[in-house]
Short mmCIF file of C-alpha atoms in Angstrom, two decimals:
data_model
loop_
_atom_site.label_atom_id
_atom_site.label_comp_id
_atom_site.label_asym_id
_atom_site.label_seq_id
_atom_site.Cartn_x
_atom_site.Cartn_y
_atom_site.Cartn_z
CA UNK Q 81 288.65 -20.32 154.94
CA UNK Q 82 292.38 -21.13 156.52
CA UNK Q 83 292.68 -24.04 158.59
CA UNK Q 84 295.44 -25.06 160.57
CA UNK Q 85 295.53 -28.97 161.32
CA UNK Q 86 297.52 -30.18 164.31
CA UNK Q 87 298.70 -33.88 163.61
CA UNK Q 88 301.18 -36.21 162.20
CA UNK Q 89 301.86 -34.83 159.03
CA UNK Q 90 303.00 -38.89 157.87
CA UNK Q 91 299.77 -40.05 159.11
CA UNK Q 92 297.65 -41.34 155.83
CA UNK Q 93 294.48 -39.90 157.62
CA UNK Q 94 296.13 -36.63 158.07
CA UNK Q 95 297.27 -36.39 154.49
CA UNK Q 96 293.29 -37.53 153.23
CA UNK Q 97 291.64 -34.73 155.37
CA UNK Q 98 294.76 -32.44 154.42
CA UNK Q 99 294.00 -32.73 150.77
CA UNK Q 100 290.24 -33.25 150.27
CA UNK Q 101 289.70 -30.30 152.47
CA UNK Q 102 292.32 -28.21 149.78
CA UNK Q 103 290.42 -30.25 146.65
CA UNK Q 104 287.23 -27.81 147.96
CA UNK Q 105 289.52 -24.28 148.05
CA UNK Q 106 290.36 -25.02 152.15
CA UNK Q 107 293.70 -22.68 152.15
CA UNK Q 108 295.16 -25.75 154.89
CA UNK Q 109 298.30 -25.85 157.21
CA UNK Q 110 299.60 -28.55 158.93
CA UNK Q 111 301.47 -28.20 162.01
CA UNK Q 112 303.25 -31.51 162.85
CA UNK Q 113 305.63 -33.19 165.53
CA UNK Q 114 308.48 -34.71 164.11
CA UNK Q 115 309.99 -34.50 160.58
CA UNK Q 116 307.89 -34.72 157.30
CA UNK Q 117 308.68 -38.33 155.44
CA UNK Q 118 306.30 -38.29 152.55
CA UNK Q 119 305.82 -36.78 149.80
CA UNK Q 120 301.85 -36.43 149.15
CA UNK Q 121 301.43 -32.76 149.62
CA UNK Q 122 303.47 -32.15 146.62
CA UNK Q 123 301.54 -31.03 144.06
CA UNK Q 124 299.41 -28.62 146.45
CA UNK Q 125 300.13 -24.95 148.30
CA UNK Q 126 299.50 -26.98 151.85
CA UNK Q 127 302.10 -25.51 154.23
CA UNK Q 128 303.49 -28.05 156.74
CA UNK Q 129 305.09 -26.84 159.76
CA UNK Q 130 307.20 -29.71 160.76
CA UNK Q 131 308.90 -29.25 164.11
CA UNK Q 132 312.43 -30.66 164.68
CA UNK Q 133 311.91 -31.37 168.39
CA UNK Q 134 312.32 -35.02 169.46
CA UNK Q 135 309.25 -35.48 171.54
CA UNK Q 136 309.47 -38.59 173.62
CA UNK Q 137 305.82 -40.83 173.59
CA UNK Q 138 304.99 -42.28 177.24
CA UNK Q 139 305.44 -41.14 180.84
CA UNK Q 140 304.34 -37.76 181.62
CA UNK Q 141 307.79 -36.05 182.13
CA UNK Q 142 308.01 -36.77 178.00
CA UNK Q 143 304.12 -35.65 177.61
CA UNK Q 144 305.21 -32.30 179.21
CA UNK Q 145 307.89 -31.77 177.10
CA UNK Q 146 305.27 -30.78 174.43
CA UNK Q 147 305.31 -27.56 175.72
CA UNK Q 148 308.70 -26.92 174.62
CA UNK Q 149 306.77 -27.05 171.04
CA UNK Q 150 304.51 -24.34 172.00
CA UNK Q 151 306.47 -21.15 171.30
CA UNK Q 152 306.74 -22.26 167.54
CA UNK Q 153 303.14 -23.26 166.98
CA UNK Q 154 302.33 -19.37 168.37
CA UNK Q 155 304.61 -17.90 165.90
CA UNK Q 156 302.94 -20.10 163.05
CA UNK Q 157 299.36 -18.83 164.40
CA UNK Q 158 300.96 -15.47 163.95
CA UNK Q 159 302.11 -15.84 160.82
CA UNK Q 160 299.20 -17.66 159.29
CA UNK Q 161 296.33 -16.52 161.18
CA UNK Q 162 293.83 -19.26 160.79
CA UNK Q 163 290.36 -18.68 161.18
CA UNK Q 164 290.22 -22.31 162.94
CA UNK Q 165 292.58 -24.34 164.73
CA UNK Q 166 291.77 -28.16 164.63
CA UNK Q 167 293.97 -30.57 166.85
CA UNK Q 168 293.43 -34.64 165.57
CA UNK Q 169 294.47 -37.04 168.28
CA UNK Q 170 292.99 -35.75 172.09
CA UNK Q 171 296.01 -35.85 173.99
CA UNK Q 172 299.86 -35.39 172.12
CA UNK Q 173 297.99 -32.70 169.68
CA UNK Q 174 295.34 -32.10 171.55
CA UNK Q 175 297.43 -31.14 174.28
CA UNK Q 176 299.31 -28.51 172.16
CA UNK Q 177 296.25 -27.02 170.76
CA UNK Q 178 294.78 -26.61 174.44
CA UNK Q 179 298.38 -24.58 175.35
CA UNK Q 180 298.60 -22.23 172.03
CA UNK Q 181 295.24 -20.84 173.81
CA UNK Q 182 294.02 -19.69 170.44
CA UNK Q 183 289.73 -19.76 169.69
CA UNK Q 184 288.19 -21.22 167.87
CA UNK Q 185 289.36 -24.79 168.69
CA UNK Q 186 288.63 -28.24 167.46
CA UNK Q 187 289.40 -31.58 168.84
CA UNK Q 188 289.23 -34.83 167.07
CA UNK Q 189 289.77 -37.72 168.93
CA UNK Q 190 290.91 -40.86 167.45
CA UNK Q 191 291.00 -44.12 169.32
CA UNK Q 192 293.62 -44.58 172.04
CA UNK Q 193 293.67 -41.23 173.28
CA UNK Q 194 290.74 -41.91 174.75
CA UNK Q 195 290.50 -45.66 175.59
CA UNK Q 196 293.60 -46.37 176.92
CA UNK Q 197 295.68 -42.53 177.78
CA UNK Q 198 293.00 -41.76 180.94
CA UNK Q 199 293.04 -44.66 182.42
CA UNK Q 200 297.07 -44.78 182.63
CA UNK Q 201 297.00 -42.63 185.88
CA UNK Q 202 295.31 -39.40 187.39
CA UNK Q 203 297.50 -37.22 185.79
CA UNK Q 204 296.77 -38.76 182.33
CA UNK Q 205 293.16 -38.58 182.77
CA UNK Q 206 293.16 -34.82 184.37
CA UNK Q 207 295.12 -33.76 180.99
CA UNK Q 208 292.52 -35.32 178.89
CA UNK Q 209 289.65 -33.70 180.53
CA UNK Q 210 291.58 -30.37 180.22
CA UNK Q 211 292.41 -30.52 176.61
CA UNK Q 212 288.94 -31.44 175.93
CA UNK Q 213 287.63 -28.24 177.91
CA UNK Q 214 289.73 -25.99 176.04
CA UNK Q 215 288.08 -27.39 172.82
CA UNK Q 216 284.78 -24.98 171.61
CA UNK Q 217 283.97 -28.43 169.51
CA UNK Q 218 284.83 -32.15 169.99
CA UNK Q 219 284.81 -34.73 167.17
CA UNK Q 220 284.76 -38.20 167.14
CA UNK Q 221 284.94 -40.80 163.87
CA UNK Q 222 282.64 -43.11 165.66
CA UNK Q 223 279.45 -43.37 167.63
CA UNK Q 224 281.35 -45.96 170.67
CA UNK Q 225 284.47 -43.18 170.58
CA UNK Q 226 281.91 -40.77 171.05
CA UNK Q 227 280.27 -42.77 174.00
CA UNK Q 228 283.91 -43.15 175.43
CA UNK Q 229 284.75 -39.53 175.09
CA UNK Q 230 281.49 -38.61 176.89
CA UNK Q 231 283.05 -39.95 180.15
CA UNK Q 232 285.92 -36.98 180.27
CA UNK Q 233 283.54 -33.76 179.03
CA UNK Q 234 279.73 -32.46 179.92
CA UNK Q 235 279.83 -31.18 176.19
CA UNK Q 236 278.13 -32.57 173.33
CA UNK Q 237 280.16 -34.77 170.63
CA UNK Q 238 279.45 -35.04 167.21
CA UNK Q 239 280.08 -37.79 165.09
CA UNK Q 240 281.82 -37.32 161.51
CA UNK Q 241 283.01 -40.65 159.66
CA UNK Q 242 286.05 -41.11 158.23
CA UNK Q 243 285.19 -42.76 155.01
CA UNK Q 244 286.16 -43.60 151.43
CA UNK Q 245 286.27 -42.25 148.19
CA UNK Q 246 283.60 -44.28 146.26
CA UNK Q 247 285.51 -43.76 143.17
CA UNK Q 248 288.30 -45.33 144.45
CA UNK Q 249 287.27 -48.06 146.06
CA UNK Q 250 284.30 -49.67 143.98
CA UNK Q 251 283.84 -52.87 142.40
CA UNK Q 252 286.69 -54.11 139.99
CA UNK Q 253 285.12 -55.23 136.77
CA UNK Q 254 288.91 -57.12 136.22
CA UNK Q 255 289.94 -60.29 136.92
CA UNK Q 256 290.76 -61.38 140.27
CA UNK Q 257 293.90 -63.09 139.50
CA UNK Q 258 297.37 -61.59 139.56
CA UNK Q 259 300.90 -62.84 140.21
CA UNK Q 260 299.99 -64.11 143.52
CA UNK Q 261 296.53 -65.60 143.14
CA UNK Q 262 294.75 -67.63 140.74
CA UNK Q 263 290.94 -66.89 139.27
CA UNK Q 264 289.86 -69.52 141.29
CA UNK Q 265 291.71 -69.14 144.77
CA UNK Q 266 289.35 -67.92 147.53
CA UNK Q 267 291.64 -65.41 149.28
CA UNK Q 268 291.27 -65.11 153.29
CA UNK Q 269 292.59 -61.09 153.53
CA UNK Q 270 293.42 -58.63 155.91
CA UNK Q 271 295.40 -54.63 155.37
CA UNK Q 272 296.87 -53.81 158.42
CA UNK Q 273 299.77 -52.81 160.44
CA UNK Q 274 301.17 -56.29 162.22
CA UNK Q 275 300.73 -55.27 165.62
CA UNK Q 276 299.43 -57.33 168.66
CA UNK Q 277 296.42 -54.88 168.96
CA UNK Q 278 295.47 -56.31 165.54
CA UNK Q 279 295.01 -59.63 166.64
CA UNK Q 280 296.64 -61.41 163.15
CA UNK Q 281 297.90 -63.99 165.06
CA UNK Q 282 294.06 -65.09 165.63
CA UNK Q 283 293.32 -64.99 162.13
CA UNK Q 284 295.98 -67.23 161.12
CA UNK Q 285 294.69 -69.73 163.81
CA UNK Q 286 291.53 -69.21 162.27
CA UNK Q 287 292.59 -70.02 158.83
CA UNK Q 288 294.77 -72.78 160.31
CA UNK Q 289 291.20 -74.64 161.34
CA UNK Q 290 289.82 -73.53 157.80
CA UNK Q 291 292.37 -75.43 156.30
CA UNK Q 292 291.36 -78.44 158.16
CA UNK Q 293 287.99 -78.29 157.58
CA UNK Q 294 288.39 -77.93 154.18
CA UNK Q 295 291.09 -79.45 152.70
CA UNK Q 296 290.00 -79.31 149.45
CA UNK Q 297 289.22 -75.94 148.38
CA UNK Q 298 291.79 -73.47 147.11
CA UNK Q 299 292.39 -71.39 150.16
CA UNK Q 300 294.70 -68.68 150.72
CA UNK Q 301 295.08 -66.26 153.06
CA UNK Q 302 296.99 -62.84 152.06
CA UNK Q 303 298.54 -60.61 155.25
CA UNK Q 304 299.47 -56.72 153.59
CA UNK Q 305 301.31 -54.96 156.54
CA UNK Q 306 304.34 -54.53 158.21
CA UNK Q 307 305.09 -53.98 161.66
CA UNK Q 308 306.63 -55.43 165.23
CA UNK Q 309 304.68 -58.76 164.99
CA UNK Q 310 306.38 -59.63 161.60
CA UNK Q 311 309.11 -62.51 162.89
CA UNK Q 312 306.57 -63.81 165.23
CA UNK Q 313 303.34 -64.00 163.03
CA UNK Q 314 306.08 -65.94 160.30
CA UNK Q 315 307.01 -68.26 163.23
CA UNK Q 316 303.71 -69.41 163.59
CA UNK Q 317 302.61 -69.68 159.62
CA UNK Q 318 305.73 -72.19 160.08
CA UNK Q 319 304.56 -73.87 163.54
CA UNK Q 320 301.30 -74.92 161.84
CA UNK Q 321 303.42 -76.20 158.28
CA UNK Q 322 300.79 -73.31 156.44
CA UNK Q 323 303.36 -71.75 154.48
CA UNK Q 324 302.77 -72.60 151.28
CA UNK Q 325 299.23 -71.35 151.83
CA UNK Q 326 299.70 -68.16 153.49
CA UNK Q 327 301.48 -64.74 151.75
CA UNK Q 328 302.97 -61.58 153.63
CA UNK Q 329 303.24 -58.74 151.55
CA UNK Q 330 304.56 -56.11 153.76
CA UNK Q 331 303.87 -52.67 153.39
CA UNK Q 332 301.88 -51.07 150.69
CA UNK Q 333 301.59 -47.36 149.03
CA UNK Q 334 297.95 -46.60 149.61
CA UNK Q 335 297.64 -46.11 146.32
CA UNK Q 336 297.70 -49.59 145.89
CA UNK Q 337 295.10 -50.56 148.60
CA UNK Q 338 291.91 -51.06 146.43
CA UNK Q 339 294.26 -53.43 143.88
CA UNK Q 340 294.87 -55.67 147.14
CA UNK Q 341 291.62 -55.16 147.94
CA UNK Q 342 290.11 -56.79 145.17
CA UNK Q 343 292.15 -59.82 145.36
CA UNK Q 344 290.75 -60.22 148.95
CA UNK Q 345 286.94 -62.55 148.72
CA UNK Q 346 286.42 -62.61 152.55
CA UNK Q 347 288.06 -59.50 154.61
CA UNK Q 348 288.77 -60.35 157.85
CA UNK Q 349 289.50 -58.08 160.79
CA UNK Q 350 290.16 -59.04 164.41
CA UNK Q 351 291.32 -56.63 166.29
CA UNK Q 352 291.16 -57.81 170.29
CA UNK Q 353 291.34 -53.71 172.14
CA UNK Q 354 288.67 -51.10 172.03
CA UNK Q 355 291.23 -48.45 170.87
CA UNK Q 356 290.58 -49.97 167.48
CA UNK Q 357 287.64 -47.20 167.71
CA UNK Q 358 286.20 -47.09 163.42
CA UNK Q 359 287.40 -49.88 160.98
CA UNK Q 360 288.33 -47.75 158.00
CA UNK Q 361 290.15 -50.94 156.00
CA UNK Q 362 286.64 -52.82 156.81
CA UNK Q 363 284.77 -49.87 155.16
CA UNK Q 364 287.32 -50.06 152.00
CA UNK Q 365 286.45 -53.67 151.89
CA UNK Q 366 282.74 -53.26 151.90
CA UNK Q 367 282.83 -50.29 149.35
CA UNK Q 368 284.46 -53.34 147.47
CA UNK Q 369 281.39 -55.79 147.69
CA UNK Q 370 283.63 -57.93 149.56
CA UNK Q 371 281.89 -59.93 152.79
CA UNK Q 372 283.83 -59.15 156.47
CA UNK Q 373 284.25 -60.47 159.36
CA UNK Q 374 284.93 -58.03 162.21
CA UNK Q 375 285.70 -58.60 166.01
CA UNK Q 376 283.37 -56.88 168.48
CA UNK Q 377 285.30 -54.52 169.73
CA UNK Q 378 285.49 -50.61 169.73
CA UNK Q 379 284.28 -49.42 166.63
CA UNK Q 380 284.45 -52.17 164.48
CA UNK Q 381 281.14 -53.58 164.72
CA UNK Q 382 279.04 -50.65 164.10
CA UNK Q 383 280.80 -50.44 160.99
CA UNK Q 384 278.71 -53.88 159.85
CA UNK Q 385 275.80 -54.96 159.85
CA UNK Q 386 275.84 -58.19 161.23
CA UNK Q 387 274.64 -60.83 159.51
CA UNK Q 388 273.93 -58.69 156.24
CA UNK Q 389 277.02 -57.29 155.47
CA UNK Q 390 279.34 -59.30 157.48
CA UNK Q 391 279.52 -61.37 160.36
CA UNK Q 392 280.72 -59.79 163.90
CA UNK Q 393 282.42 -62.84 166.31
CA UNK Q 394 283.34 -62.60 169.68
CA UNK Q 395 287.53 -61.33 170.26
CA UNK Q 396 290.39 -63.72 170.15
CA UNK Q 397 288.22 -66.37 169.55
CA UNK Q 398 290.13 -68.23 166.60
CA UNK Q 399 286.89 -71.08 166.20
CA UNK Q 400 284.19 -68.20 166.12
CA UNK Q 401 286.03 -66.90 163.35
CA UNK Q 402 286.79 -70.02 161.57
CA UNK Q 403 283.24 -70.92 161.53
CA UNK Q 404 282.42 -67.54 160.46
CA UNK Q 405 284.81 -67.78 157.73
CA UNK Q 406 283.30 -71.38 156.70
CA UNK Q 407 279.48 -69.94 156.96
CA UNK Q 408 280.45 -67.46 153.91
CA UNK Q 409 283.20 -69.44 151.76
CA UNK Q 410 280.66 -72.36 152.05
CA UNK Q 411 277.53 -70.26 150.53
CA UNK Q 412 278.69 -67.76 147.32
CA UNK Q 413 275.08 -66.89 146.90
CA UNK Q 414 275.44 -65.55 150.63
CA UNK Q 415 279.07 -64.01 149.83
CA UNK Q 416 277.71 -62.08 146.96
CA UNK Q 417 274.71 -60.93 148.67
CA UNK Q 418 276.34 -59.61 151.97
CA UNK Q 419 279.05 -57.91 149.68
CA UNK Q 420 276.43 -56.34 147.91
CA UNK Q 421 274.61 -55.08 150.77
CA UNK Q 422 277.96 -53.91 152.09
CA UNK Q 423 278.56 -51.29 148.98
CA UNK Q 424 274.88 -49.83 149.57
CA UNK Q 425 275.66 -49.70 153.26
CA UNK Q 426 279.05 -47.94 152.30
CA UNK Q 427 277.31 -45.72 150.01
CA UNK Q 428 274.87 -44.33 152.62
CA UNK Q 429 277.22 -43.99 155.53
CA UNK Q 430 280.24 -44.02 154.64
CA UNK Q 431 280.89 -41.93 151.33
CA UNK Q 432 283.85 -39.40 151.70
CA UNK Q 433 282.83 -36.34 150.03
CA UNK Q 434 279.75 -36.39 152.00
CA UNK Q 435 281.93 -36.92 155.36
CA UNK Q 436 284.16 -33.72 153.83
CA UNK Q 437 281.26 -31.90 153.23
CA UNK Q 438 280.22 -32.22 156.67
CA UNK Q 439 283.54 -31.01 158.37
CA UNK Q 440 283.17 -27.91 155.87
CA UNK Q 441 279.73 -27.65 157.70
CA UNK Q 442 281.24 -27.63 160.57
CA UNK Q 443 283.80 -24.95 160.28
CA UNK Q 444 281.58 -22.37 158.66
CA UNK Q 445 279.26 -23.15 161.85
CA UNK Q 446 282.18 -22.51 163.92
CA UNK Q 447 283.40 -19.58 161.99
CA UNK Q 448 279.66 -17.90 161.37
CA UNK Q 449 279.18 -18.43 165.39
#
């Protein structure tokens, strides 16, 4: 089976579906916009087709000038001659899939292609609904995605999860300590990019009132991410004199995910737009028998179980949060318990071979039809 992948060859989800599908003898191609920057295909006979154009993201005078790219995906279609072409991301990808006119064709979509692209004008919402009519097969990560997507196409969507290797991210039998935390700190954490849709600067409000509430406990609250928000989200650690409580790490190799993972006892994730459409970090965190605390919005709270594996609170609501965050730090019998049920949850769900072995499904369905 030869698959040829349209999407960001730099993207960490790209590079997971990319390999696991080539761990099970997928011969896999990748066919990406912009220049490859990483080097995790090394080590495998993946092809990536990385085109050189400078493609423009916003108004639709740039989202045209995708077409510029088609000539070269044809000639790689040529050349390889996959038996399935699979676009990830609706509209950018999706878009060039829809143009290279080649059957069969899979769509993925992924979050903001569909919340937010449509409703930026007619024109944006006329090329969604045409990318997703060129697709013989739509794919969605998440069951409210899913719903979303169902506004644009008359054609049935099927859900596949994006989840995580069980292996990888289980319980650590180690110590939670390390250069930056003590055995005894209880860490507030959250491992993601600092952007505004992320809502971080609620969380550190949050934490802020945690503090207050509980002056005597050893609190901490670890931030792993880099991004616009970085000055800014600083600014305020300093505004509410939390510094000595409160660590940015920056950016981490993913390798190194589970390791900050496990220094994490309460995950915390409050993203404050729908685009955030399935919480893979919050998964992680569960697989981890860790407790979360999720926003609800987009996909994030069908990821939890509320109440059993985590606690869902209402979006940019700093106090919700903080007393969610109390509820669990104040009860470890309840912490342990919810983390517990989280793994099990993870383990049903969520478990990434099983989500590979469906998209394999999938594609020999496709192929076979």
């Amino acid at each position: 089976m030869k698959i040829l992948l349209l999407s960001d060859c730099n993207s960490v989800h790209t590079i997971k579906w990319a390999k696991s599908l080539y761990s099970k003898g997928v011969d896999v191609i990748v066919f990406s916009i912009g220049v490859l920057r990483v080097s995790d295909y090394e080590g495998t006979n993946i092809r990536i087709y990385a085109s050189s154009y400078k493609v423009s993201r916003g108004n639709i005078a740039n989202k045209l000038s995708y077409i510029t790219i088609i000539p070269k995906l044809k000639r790689v279609i040529k050349k390889e001659k996959p038996d399935i072409l699979h676009a990830h991301y609706a509209t950018s990808y999706g878009l060039l899939g829809s143009l290279a006119n080649f059957h069969p064709y899979i769509i993925s979509v992924w979050g903001s292609d569909v919340f937010d692209f449509p409703n930026k004008s007619v024109i944006h919402k006329k090329i969604l609904k045409h990318n997703l009519r060129k697709a013989d097969k739509i794919l969605s990560t998440s069951k409210v995605m899913a719903k979303e997507t169902q506004k644009y196409t008359n054609k049935s969507i099927e859900v596949t999860p994006f989840g995580v290797d069980l292996d990888v991210f289980c319980p650590y039998s180690i110590s939670k300590a390390s250069s930056l935390f003590s055995q005894n700190d209880i860490v507030i954490g959250t491992i993601k990019s600092l952007e505004k849709k992320y809502g971080i600067e609620y969380l550190i409000d949050a934490f802020s009132l945690v503090l207050e509430k509980r002056p005597h406990l050893p609190l901490k609250l670890l931030i792993v991410g880099e991004g616009s928000l970085d000055n800014s989200l600083k600014e305020q650690v300093k505004r509410l004199q939390i510094q000595d409580k409160v660590i940015f790490k920056g950016k981490i190799p993913f390798s190194e995910v589970p390791k900050y993972h496990n220094m994490i006892s309460v995950y915390v994730a409050l993203s404050i737009l729908n685009s955030e459409s399935f919480g893979v970090a919050i998964v992680e965190a569960s697989a981890m028998e860790m407790p979360v605390i999720v926003s609800d919005v987009g996909g994030l709270p069908e990821v939890v179980e509320h109440r059993k594996t985590g606690i869902v609170v209402p979006p940019k609501n700093s106090e919700a949060a903080a007393r969610a965050i109390l509820e669990i730090i104040d009860n470890e019998t309840l912490r342990e318990k919810m983390g517990k049920l989280g793994r099990l949850r993870v383990c049903e769900l969520y478990d990434w071979n099983k989500n590979v072995e469906l998209m394999l499904s999938i594609y020999n369905k496709i192929i076979s039809s």
